[in-house]
């Protein structure tokens, strides 16, 4: 019988919650759902110098926003806890002791200073960097005496000097590494804290992780992990290294070229469905050509067999297009709620008019706020202020006619026929009428078509606006 699928993400809380974390979480989550498995979160915070509590909180908060729920984690606890590596130091120590007693690891007493000089020496001779294994052959007596002298030490893995380590990656096949080129990696630092490699392997094993699904940037670390599994005599998980997200120039996605914080996408008003759909397309595609799909549809069709491995470019234009599709799919009322705008019938209608012309909720909110604002305020805030004020002054006949004859308009056709009537009664071209109507109603020269505006705004509201503009212009 095959084991229950258990997957995890293991973020290091060192900064803003990253889109790359959401992308990897999404694939782990979908794979778990597809297989009736568990998706868990473990916090890898053993590097205490870079640790940041806010970052840990926000990673969980923004994954929750995306709806990628987990069944075990630092906030929920679970059978295999604690789920924060800083709280598991005693566990790693036990496993390090086991490797030491079996001679699979050794104590290294080299000082920071020696290691730095070694690196500089290797650098100057263009040699590959790495530990020269000075302490690998210390006798037991030598080790005891150094400990007795109170010398600090790290613990390193005794990497085989010959042979190969093979990473069998589900997406990439066998990747071979010469053991001779693998460093005798540090497993435990002198302060007793484990390194990433040790903690990561021990935790994946103890937490029953069946598939390690992570970004391809971890491939160089994986032979070290494979060697550790071997040293412990443990069965390896299935390795799945996902293509990393890239900037347009194909370099690894970075702050300087792309917004990478989930906060940014949340605050700009990208819908979580849109962001997830977009991230899914970075590594996977349904069999049809359809680019808009729900998580349920993805779960139904998902398999690592149809992943694409080409470097996926994080293209915000594409994300915008997807976001617009999802915005169009929401009701006007839902969009008001999502924008945090208090409901009114009028605002709901405005949303209906402008939602197809925006890419984000932020833009939508700006537009609704704009149409809802006092038109005179919009005029004086605009770069076209002078132009609009002179249109008002030059259009008194148009504005008088408009204000006195405006009927209660029920629909677009009625609005259009009123404008036609206006044109013929006043004997003026649309260019003389439409800008004036727009300026006194919304305080803008562009935006919504004038006839549309008349069909959206209640008559009383328009008259109130026109009067208030005139009052402020002439007072
Ligand atoms: N702590 C690593 C990270 O920050 C985890 C890598 C892995 O998934 O093994 O991404």
Tab-separated table of N, CA and C in Angstrom, residues 140-239:
chain	number	residue	atom	x	y	z
A	140	UNK	N	40.687	9.994	18.192
A	140	UNK	CA	39.750	10.196	19.297
A	140	UNK	C	40.398	10.977	20.440
A	141	UNK	N	41.684	10.643	20.689
A	141	UNK	CA	42.391	11.319	21.793
A	141	UNK	C	42.537	12.820	21.498
A	142	UNK	N	42.892	13.086	20.238
A	142	UNK	CA	43.061	14.507	19.874
A	142	UNK	C	41.741	15.262	20.072
A	143	UNK	N	40.661	14.616	19.641
A	143	UNK	CA	39.345	15.246	19.775
A	143	UNK	C	39.044	15.502	21.255
A	144	UNK	N	39.233	14.456	22.075
A	144	UNK	CA	38.953	14.576	23.519
A	144	UNK	C	39.756	15.717	24.126
A	145	UNK	N	41.032	15.777	23.735
A	145	UNK	CA	41.863	16.787	24.381
A	145	UNK	C	41.434	18.201	23.966
A	146	UNK	N	41.024	18.361	22.704
A	146	UNK	CA	40.566	19.689	22.261
A	146	UNK	C	39.274	20.080	22.995
A	147	UNK	N	38.420	19.085	23.174
A	147	UNK	CA	37.171	19.375	23.902
A	147	UNK	C	37.521	19.772	25.342
A	148	UNK	N	38.462	19.010	25.930
A	148	UNK	CA	38.859	19.289	27.320
A	148	UNK	C	39.445	20.701	27.447
A	149	UNK	N	40.109	21.150	26.371
A	149	UNK	CA	40.653	22.527	26.409
A	149	UNK	C	39.577	23.586	26.203
A	150	UNK	N	38.348	23.108	26.000
A	150	UNK	CA	37.233	24.058	25.820
A	150	UNK	C	37.177	24.644	24.420
A	151	UNK	N	37.814	23.987	23.442
A	151	UNK	CA	37.768	24.537	22.070
A	151	UNK	C	36.378	24.348	21.463
A	152	UNK	N	35.956	25.360	20.737
A	152	UNK	CA	34.643	25.261	20.080
A	152	UNK	C	34.760	24.383	18.850
A	153	UNK	N	33.684	23.733	18.499
A	153	UNK	CA	33.726	22.908	17.281
A	153	UNK	C	32.384	22.925	16.550
A	154	UNK	N	32.475	22.631	15.272
A	154	UNK	CA	31.259	22.379	14.491
A	154	UNK	C	31.263	20.876	14.204
A	155	UNK	N	30.151	20.377	13.671
A	155	UNK	CA	30.122	18.971	13.282
A	155	UNK	C	29.920	18.908	11.772
A	156	UNK	N	30.772	18.120	11.113
A	156	UNK	CA	30.685	18.013	9.648
A	156	UNK	C	30.349	16.589	9.233
A	157	UNK	N	29.711	16.479	8.081
A	157	UNK	CA	29.404	15.151	7.539
A	157	UNK	C	30.672	14.575	6.882
A	158	UNK	N	30.915	13.289	7.118
A	158	UNK	CA	32.048	12.625	6.471
A	158	UNK	C	31.551	12.165	5.086
A	159	UNK	N	31.718	13.048	4.120
A	159	UNK	CA	31.207	12.745	2.769
A	159	UNK	C	32.141	11.721	2.110
A	160	UNK	N	31.604	10.679	1.490
A	160	UNK	CA	32.474	9.704	0.824
A	160	UNK	C	33.383	10.407	-0.188
A	161	UNK	N	34.619	9.930	-0.287
A	161	UNK	CA	35.576	10.626	-1.155
A	161	UNK	C	35.476	10.171	-2.608
A	162	UNK	N	34.775	9.075	-2.800
A	162	UNK	CA	34.631	8.552	-4.164
A	162	UNK	C	33.162	8.295	-4.459
A	163	UNK	N	32.920	7.908	-5.693
A	163	UNK	CA	31.563	7.521	-6.082
A	163	UNK	C	30.701	8.723	-6.426
A	164	UNK	N	29.451	8.434	-6.669
A	164	UNK	CA	28.541	9.503	-7.085
A	164	UNK	C	27.317	9.526	-6.184
A	165	UNK	N	26.720	10.695	-6.072
A	165	UNK	CA	25.406	10.781	-5.417
A	165	UNK	C	24.410	11.136	-6.501
A	166	UNK	N	23.325	10.424	-6.502
A	166	UNK	CA	22.351	10.631	-7.564
A	166	UNK	C	21.066	11.204	-6.988
A	167	UNK	N	20.639	12.311	-7.581
A	167	UNK	CA	19.340	12.876	-7.219
A	167	UNK	C	18.366	12.439	-8.298
A	168	UNK	N	17.361	11.703	-7.867
A	168	UNK	CA	16.387	11.238	-8.841
A	168	UNK	C	15.190	12.170	-8.793
A	169	UNK	N	15.190	13.137	-9.691
A	169	UNK	CA	14.155	14.171	-9.632
A	169	UNK	C	12.973	13.773	-10.513
A	170	UNK	N	11.790	13.909	-9.952
A	170	UNK	CA	10.589	13.482	-10.674
A	170	UNK	C	10.421	14.228	-12.005
A	171	UNK	N	10.830	15.479	-12.046
A	171	UNK	CA	10.640	16.260	-13.267
A	171	UNK	C	11.850	16.209	-14.186
A	172	UNK	N	13.005	15.938	-13.616
A	172	UNK	CA	14.244	16.114	-14.381
A	172	UNK	C	15.038	14.837	-14.572
A	173	UNK	N	14.559	13.764	-13.987
A	173	UNK	CA	15.303	12.509	-14.116
A	173	UNK	C	16.496	12.476	-13.174
A	174	UNK	N	17.494	11.648	-13.527
A	174	UNK	CA	18.651	11.483	-12.633
A	174	UNK	C	19.637	12.631	-12.819
A	175	UNK	N	20.039	13.210	-11.691
A	175	UNK	CA	21.089	14.229	-11.749
A	175	UNK	C	22.229	13.694	-10.891
A	176	UNK	N	23.408	13.542	-11.525
A	176	UNK	CA	24.529	12.914	-10.799
A	176	UNK	C	25.528	13.949	-10.305
A	177	UNK	N	26.062	13.696	-9.139
A	177	UNK	CA	27.083	14.571	-8.561
A	177	UNK	C	28.262	13.710	-8.107
A	178	UNK	N	29.487	14.139	-8.405
A	178	UNK	CA	30.678	13.433	-7.904
A	178	UNK	C	30.830	13.721	-6.420
A	179	UNK	N	30.908	12.666	-5.624
A	179	UNK	CA	31.072	12.879	-4.182
A	179	UNK	C	32.333	13.681	-3.876
A	180	UNK	N	33.382	13.447	-4.682
A	180	UNK	CA	34.650	14.135	-4.414
A	180	UNK	C	34.473	15.658	-4.453
A	181	UNK	N	33.433	16.103	-5.154
A	181	UNK	CA	33.242	17.561	-5.270
A	181	UNK	C	32.270	18.098	-4.221
A	182	UNK	N	31.748	17.188	-3.395
A	182	UNK	CA	30.780	17.656	-2.383
A	182	UNK	C	31.525	17.963	-1.083
A	183	UNK	N	31.249	19.133	-0.568
A	183	UNK	CA	31.943	19.599	0.633
A	183	UNK	C	31.544	18.754	1.855
A	184	UNK	N	32.475	18.625	2.795
A	184	UNK	CA	32.118	18.013	4.086
A	184	UNK	C	31.275	19.051	4.837
A	185	UNK	N	30.023	19.056	4.543
A	185	UNK	CA	29.153	20.129	5.016
A	185	UNK	C	29.032	20.163	6.539
A	186	UNK	N	28.857	21.380	7.049
A	186	UNK	CA	28.620	21.548	8.479
A	186	UNK	C	27.172	21.148	8.762
A	187	UNK	N	27.005	20.303	9.769
A	187	UNK	CA	25.657	19.882	10.161
A	187	UNK	C	25.192	20.660	11.384
A	188	UNK	N	26.180	20.925	12.262
A	188	UNK	CA	25.827	21.667	13.463
A	188	UNK	C	26.862	22.753	13.700
A	189	UNK	N	26.352	23.961	13.952
A	189	UNK	CA	27.258	25.092	14.150
A	189	UNK	C	27.809	25.060	15.571
A	190	UNK	N	28.784	25.925	15.831
A	190	UNK	CA	29.443	25.852	17.152
A	190	UNK	C	28.490	26.244	18.288
A	191	UNK	N	27.419	26.966	17.951
A	191	UNK	CA	26.460	27.322	19.011
A	191	UNK	C	25.430	26.219	19.246
A	192	UNK	N	25.625	25.076	18.603
A	192	UNK	CA	24.707	23.953	18.827
A	192	UNK	C	23.470	24.004	17.937
A	193	UNK	N	23.382	25.041	17.088
A	193	UNK	CA	22.229	25.110	16.176
A	193	UNK	C	22.556	24.305	14.920
A	194	UNK	N	21.552	23.656	14.368
A	194	UNK	CA	21.802	22.869	13.162
A	194	UNK	C	21.932	23.790	11.958
A	195	UNK	N	22.509	23.289	10.882
A	195	UNK	CA	22.480	24.044	9.629
A	195	UNK	C	21.189	23.679	8.901
A	196	UNK	N	20.923	24.442	7.868
A	196	UNK	CA	19.744	24.188	7.032
A	196	UNK	C	19.692	22.726	6.594
A	197	UNK	N	20.837	22.202	6.098
A	197	UNK	CA	20.831	20.852	5.528
A	197	UNK	C	20.369	19.809	6.542
A	198	UNK	N	20.953	19.856	7.725
A	198	UNK	CA	20.622	18.830	8.716
A	198	UNK	C	19.167	18.969	9.163
A	199	UNK	N	18.783	20.186	9.534
A	199	UNK	CA	17.442	20.383	10.088
A	199	UNK	C	16.386	20.017	9.050
A	200	UNK	N	16.657	20.394	7.815
A	200	UNK	CA	15.717	20.152	6.732
A	200	UNK	C	15.494	18.651	6.532
A	201	UNK	N	16.585	17.892	6.524
A	201	UNK	CA	16.477	16.444	6.296
A	201	UNK	C	15.829	15.743	7.496
A	202	UNK	N	16.301	16.084	8.681
A	202	UNK	CA	15.749	15.434	9.881
A	202	UNK	C	14.245	15.715	9.981
A	203	UNK	N	13.881	16.959	9.730
A	203	UNK	CA	12.461	17.302	9.855
A	203	UNK	C	11.612	16.631	8.781
A	204	UNK	N	12.113	16.646	7.560
A	204	UNK	CA	11.322	15.994	6.505
A	204	UNK	C	11.099	14.524	6.862
A	205	UNK	N	12.145	13.903	7.405
A	205	UNK	CA	12.006	12.490	7.777
A	205	UNK	C	11.009	12.334	8.946
A	206	UNK	N	11.252	13.107	10.016
A	206	UNK	CA	10.401	12.921	11.210
A	206	UNK	C	8.953	13.337	10.953
A	207	UNK	N	8.769	14.248	10.031
A	207	UNK	CA	7.405	14.724	9.750
A	207	UNK	C	6.726	13.879	8.668
A	208	UNK	N	7.397	12.856	8.241
A	208	UNK	CA	6.774	11.921	7.299
A	208	UNK	C	6.535	12.500	5.913
A	209	UNK	N	7.415	13.420	5.512
A	209	UNK	CA	7.235	14.056	4.192
A	209	UNK	C	7.551	13.026	3.091
A	210	UNK	N	6.606	12.871	2.169
A	210	UNK	CA	6.801	11.871	1.111
A	210	UNK	C	7.378	12.493	-0.162
A	211	UNK	N	7.036	13.766	-0.409
A	211	UNK	CA	7.507	14.447	-1.621
A	211	UNK	C	8.051	15.811	-1.221
A	212	UNK	N	9.296	16.060	-1.598
A	212	UNK	CA	9.850	17.388	-1.351
A	212	UNK	C	9.672	18.178	-2.643
A	213	UNK	N	8.727	19.100	-2.618
A	213	UNK	CA	8.440	19.916	-3.807
A	213	UNK	C	8.952	21.310	-3.503
A	214	UNK	N	10.050	21.703	-4.142
A	214	UNK	CA	10.639	23.004	-3.839
A	214	UNK	C	11.262	23.583	-5.099
A	215	UNK	N	11.814	24.783	-4.977
A	215	UNK	CA	12.322	25.477	-6.158
A	215	UNK	C	13.647	24.863	-6.630
A	216	UNK	N	13.919	25.007	-7.914
A	216	UNK	CA	15.110	24.376	-8.498
A	216	UNK	C	16.419	24.931	-7.934
A	217	UNK	N	16.342	26.096	-7.294
A	217	UNK	CA	17.585	26.647	-6.731
A	217	UNK	C	18.148	25.741	-5.631
A	218	UNK	N	17.362	24.796	-5.146
A	218	UNK	CA	17.835	23.884	-4.103
A	218	UNK	C	18.489	22.633	-4.670
A	219	UNK	N	18.519	22.501	-5.985
A	219	UNK	CA	19.131	21.286	-6.571
A	219	UNK	C	20.577	21.082	-6.085
A	220	UNK	N	21.411	22.131	-6.074
A	220	UNK	CA	22.795	21.901	-5.612
A	220	UNK	C	22.869	21.396	-4.164
A	221	UNK	N	21.871	21.678	-3.354
A	221	UNK	CA	21.892	21.186	-1.965
A	221	UNK	C	21.425	19.739	-1.884
A	222	UNK	N	20.710	19.295	-2.883
A	222	UNK	CA	20.054	17.995	-2.748
A	222	UNK	C	21.025	16.813	-2.629
A	223	UNK	N	22.161	16.788	-3.358
A	223	UNK	CA	23.075	15.655	-3.130
A	223	UNK	C	23.515	15.593	-1.658
A	224	UNK	N	23.664	16.738	-1.037
A	224	UNK	CA	24.035	16.745	0.390
A	224	UNK	C	22.922	16.105	1.202
A	225	UNK	N	21.707	16.368	0.806
A	225	UNK	CA	20.569	15.781	1.520
A	225	UNK	C	20.504	14.269	1.271
A	226	UNK	N	20.767	13.909	0.007
A	226	UNK	CA	20.762	12.481	-0.337
A	226	UNK	C	21.808	11.744	0.519
A	227	UNK	N	22.990	12.363	0.667
A	227	UNK	CA	24.057	11.739	1.476
A	227	UNK	C	23.640	11.612	2.936
A	228	UNK	N	22.920	12.600	3.405
A	228	UNK	CA	22.449	12.532	4.796
A	228	UNK	C	21.421	11.410	4.979
A	229	UNK	N	20.490	11.311	4.031
A	229	UNK	CA	19.509	10.203	4.115
A	229	UNK	C	20.254	8.881	4.160
A	230	UNK	N	21.302	8.791	3.326
A	230	UNK	CA	22.060	7.545	3.273
A	230	UNK	C	22.777	7.294	4.603
A	231	UNK	N	23.373	8.354	5.151
A	231	UNK	CA	24.112	8.205	6.413
A	231	UNK	C	23.168	7.723	7.530
A	232	UNK	N	21.959	8.204	7.515
A	232	UNK	CA	21.001	7.790	8.548
A	232	UNK	C	20.357	6.442	8.231
A	233	UNK	N	20.511	6.005	6.978
A	233	UNK	CA	19.868	4.759	6.564
A	233	UNK	C	18.370	4.943	6.344
A	234	UNK	N	17.994	6.138	5.919
A	234	UNK	CA	16.572	6.439	5.710
A	234	UNK	C	16.227	6.403	4.223
A	235	UNK	N	14.966	6.117	3.958
A	235	UNK	CA	14.486	6.165	2.570
A	235	UNK	C	14.291	7.632	2.179
A	236	UNK	N	14.714	7.991	0.965
A	236	UNK	CA	14.560	9.392	0.536
A	236	UNK	C	13.124	9.696	0.155
A	237	UNK	N	12.736	10.953	0.273
A	237	UNK	CA	11.427	11.349	-0.279
A	237	UNK	C	11.546	11.436	-1.807
A	238	UNK	N	10.452	11.646	-2.475
A	238	UNK	CA	10.508	11.906	-3.926
A	238	UNK	C	10.921	13.368	-4.095
A	239	UNK	N	11.886	13.606	-4.965
A	239	UNK	CA	12.367	14.979	-5.170
A	239	UNK	C	11.670	15.610	-6.364
